[in-house]
C-alpha atoms as an extended CHARMM CRD file, in Angstrom:
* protein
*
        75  EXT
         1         1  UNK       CA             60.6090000000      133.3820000000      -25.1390000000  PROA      1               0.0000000000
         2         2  UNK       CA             60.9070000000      131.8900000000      -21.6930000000  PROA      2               0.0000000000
         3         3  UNK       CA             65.0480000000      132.7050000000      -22.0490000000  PROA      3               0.0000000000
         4         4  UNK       CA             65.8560000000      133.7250000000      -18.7310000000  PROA      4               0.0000000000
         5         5  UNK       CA             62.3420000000      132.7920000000      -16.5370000000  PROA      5               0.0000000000
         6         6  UNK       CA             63.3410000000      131.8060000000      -12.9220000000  PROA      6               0.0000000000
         7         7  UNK       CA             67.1490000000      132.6150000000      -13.7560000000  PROA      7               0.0000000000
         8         8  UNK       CA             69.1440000000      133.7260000000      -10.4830000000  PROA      8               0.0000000000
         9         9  UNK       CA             70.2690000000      136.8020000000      -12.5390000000  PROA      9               0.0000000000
        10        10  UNK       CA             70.1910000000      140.3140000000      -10.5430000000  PROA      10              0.0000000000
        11        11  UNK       CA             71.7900000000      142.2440000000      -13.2350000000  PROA      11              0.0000000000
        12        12  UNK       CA             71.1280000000      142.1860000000      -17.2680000000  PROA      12              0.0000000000
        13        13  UNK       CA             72.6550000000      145.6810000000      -19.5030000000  PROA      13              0.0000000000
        14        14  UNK       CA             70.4250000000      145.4480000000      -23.1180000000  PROA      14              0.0000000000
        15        15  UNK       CA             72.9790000000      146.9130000000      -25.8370000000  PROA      15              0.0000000000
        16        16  UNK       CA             70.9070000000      148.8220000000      -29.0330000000  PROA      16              0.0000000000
        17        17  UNK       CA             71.7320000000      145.4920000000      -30.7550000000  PROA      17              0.0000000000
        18        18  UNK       CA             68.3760000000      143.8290000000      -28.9820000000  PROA      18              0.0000000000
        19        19  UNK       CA             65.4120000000      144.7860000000      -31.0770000000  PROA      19              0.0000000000
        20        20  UNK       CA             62.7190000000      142.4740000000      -29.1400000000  PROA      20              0.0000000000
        21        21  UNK       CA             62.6000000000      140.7900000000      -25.7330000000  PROA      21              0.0000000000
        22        22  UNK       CA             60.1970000000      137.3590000000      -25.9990000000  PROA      22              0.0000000000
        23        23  UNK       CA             57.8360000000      137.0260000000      -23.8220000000  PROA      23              0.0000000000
        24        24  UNK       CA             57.7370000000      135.8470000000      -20.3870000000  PROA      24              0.0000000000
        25        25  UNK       CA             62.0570000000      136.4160000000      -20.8290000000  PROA      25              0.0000000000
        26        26  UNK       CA             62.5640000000      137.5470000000      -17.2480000000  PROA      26              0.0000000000
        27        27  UNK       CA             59.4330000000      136.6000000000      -15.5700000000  PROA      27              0.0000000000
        28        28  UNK       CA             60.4740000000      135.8030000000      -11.9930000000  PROA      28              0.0000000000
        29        29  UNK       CA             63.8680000000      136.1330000000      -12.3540000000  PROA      29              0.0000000000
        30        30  UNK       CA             65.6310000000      137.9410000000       -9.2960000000  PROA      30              0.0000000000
        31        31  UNK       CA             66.5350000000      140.5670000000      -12.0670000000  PROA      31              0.0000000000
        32        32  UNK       CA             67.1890000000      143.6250000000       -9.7920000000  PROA      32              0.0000000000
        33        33  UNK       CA             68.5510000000      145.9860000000      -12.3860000000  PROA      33              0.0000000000
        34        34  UNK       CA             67.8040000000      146.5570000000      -15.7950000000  PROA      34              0.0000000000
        35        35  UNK       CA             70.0790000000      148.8290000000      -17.6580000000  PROA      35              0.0000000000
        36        36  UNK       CA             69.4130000000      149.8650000000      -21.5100000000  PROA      36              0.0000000000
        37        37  UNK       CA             72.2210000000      151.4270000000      -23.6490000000  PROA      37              0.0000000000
        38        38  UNK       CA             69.5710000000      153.7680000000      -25.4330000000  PROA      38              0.0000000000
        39        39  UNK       CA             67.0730000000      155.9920000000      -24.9210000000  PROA      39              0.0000000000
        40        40  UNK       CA             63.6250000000      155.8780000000      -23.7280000000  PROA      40              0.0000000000
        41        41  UNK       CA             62.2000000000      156.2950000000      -27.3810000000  PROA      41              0.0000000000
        42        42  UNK       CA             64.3480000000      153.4220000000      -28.4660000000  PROA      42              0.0000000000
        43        43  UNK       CA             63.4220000000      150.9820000000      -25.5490000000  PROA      43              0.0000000000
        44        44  UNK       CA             59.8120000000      151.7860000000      -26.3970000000  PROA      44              0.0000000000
        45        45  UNK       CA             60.4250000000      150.3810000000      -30.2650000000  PROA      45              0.0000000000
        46        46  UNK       CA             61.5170000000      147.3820000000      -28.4420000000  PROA      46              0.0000000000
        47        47  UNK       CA             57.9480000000      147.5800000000      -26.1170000000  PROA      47              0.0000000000
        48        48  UNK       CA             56.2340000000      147.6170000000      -29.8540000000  PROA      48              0.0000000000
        49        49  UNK       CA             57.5430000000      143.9700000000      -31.1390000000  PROA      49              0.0000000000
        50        50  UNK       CA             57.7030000000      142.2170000000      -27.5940000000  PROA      50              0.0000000000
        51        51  UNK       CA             54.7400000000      141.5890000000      -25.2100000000  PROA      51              0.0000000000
        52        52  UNK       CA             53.0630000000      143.2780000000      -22.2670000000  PROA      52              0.0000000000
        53        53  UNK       CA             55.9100000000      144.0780000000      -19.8350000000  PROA      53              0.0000000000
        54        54  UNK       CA             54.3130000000      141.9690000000      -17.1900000000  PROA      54              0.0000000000
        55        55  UNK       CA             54.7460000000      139.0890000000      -19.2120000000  PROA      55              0.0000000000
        56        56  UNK       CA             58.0490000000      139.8340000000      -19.8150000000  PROA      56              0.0000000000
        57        57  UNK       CA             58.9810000000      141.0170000000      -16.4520000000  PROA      57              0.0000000000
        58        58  UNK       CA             56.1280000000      140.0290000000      -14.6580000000  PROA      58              0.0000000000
        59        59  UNK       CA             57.3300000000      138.3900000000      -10.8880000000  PROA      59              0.0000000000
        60        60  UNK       CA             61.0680000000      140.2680000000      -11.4530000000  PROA      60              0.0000000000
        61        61  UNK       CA             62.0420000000      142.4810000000       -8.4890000000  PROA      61              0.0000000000
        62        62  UNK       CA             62.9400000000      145.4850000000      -10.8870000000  PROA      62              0.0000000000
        63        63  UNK       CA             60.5060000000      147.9970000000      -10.5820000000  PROA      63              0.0000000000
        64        64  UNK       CA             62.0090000000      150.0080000000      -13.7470000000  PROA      64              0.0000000000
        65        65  UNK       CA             64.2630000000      150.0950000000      -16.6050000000  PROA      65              0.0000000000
        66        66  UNK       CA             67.1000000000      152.5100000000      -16.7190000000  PROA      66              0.0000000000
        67        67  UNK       CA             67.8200000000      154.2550000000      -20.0360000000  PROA      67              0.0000000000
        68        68  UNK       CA             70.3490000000      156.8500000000      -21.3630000000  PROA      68              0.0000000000
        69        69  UNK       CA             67.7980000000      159.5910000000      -20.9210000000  PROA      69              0.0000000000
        70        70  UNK       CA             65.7140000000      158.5580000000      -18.3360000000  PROA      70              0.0000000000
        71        71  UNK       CA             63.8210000000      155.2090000000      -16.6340000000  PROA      71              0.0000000000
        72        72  UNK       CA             60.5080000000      152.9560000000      -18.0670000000  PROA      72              0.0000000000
        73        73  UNK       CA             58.4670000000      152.1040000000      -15.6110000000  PROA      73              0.0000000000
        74        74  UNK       CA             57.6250000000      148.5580000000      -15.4620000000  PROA      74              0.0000000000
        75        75  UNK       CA             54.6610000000      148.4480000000      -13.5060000000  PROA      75              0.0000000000
């Protein structure tokens, strides 16, 4: 939780490693790009164990996440 809140990061690239995100992670971060190594299903397993995505991302200028097979929609 809270790991990279109000971080100057524009860039982060999630390996299948990650298994959760904690909430309020990137909340207004000036996270630009969000890049996932898997698919859609798999990022959505992550969605399952983590909170809302507006507490995770909420205040982030990323509007999406971009996965091997397509995007998630953040908002």
């Amino acid at each position: 939780d809270f790991a990279f809140q109000d971080a100057s990061i524009q860039s982060i690239y999630i390996p299948l490693s990650v298994t959760s995100i904690g909430a309020i992670a990137f909340e207004f971060s000036d996270l630009k790009t969000i890049t996932y190594e898997g698919t859609v299903e798999q990022f959505d397993l992550i969605y399952r164990f983590g909170a809302s995505w507006g507490m995770i991302f909420g205040g982030a200028h990323a509007t999406y996440i971009q996965c091997s097979d397509g995007i998630v929609s953040l908002y």
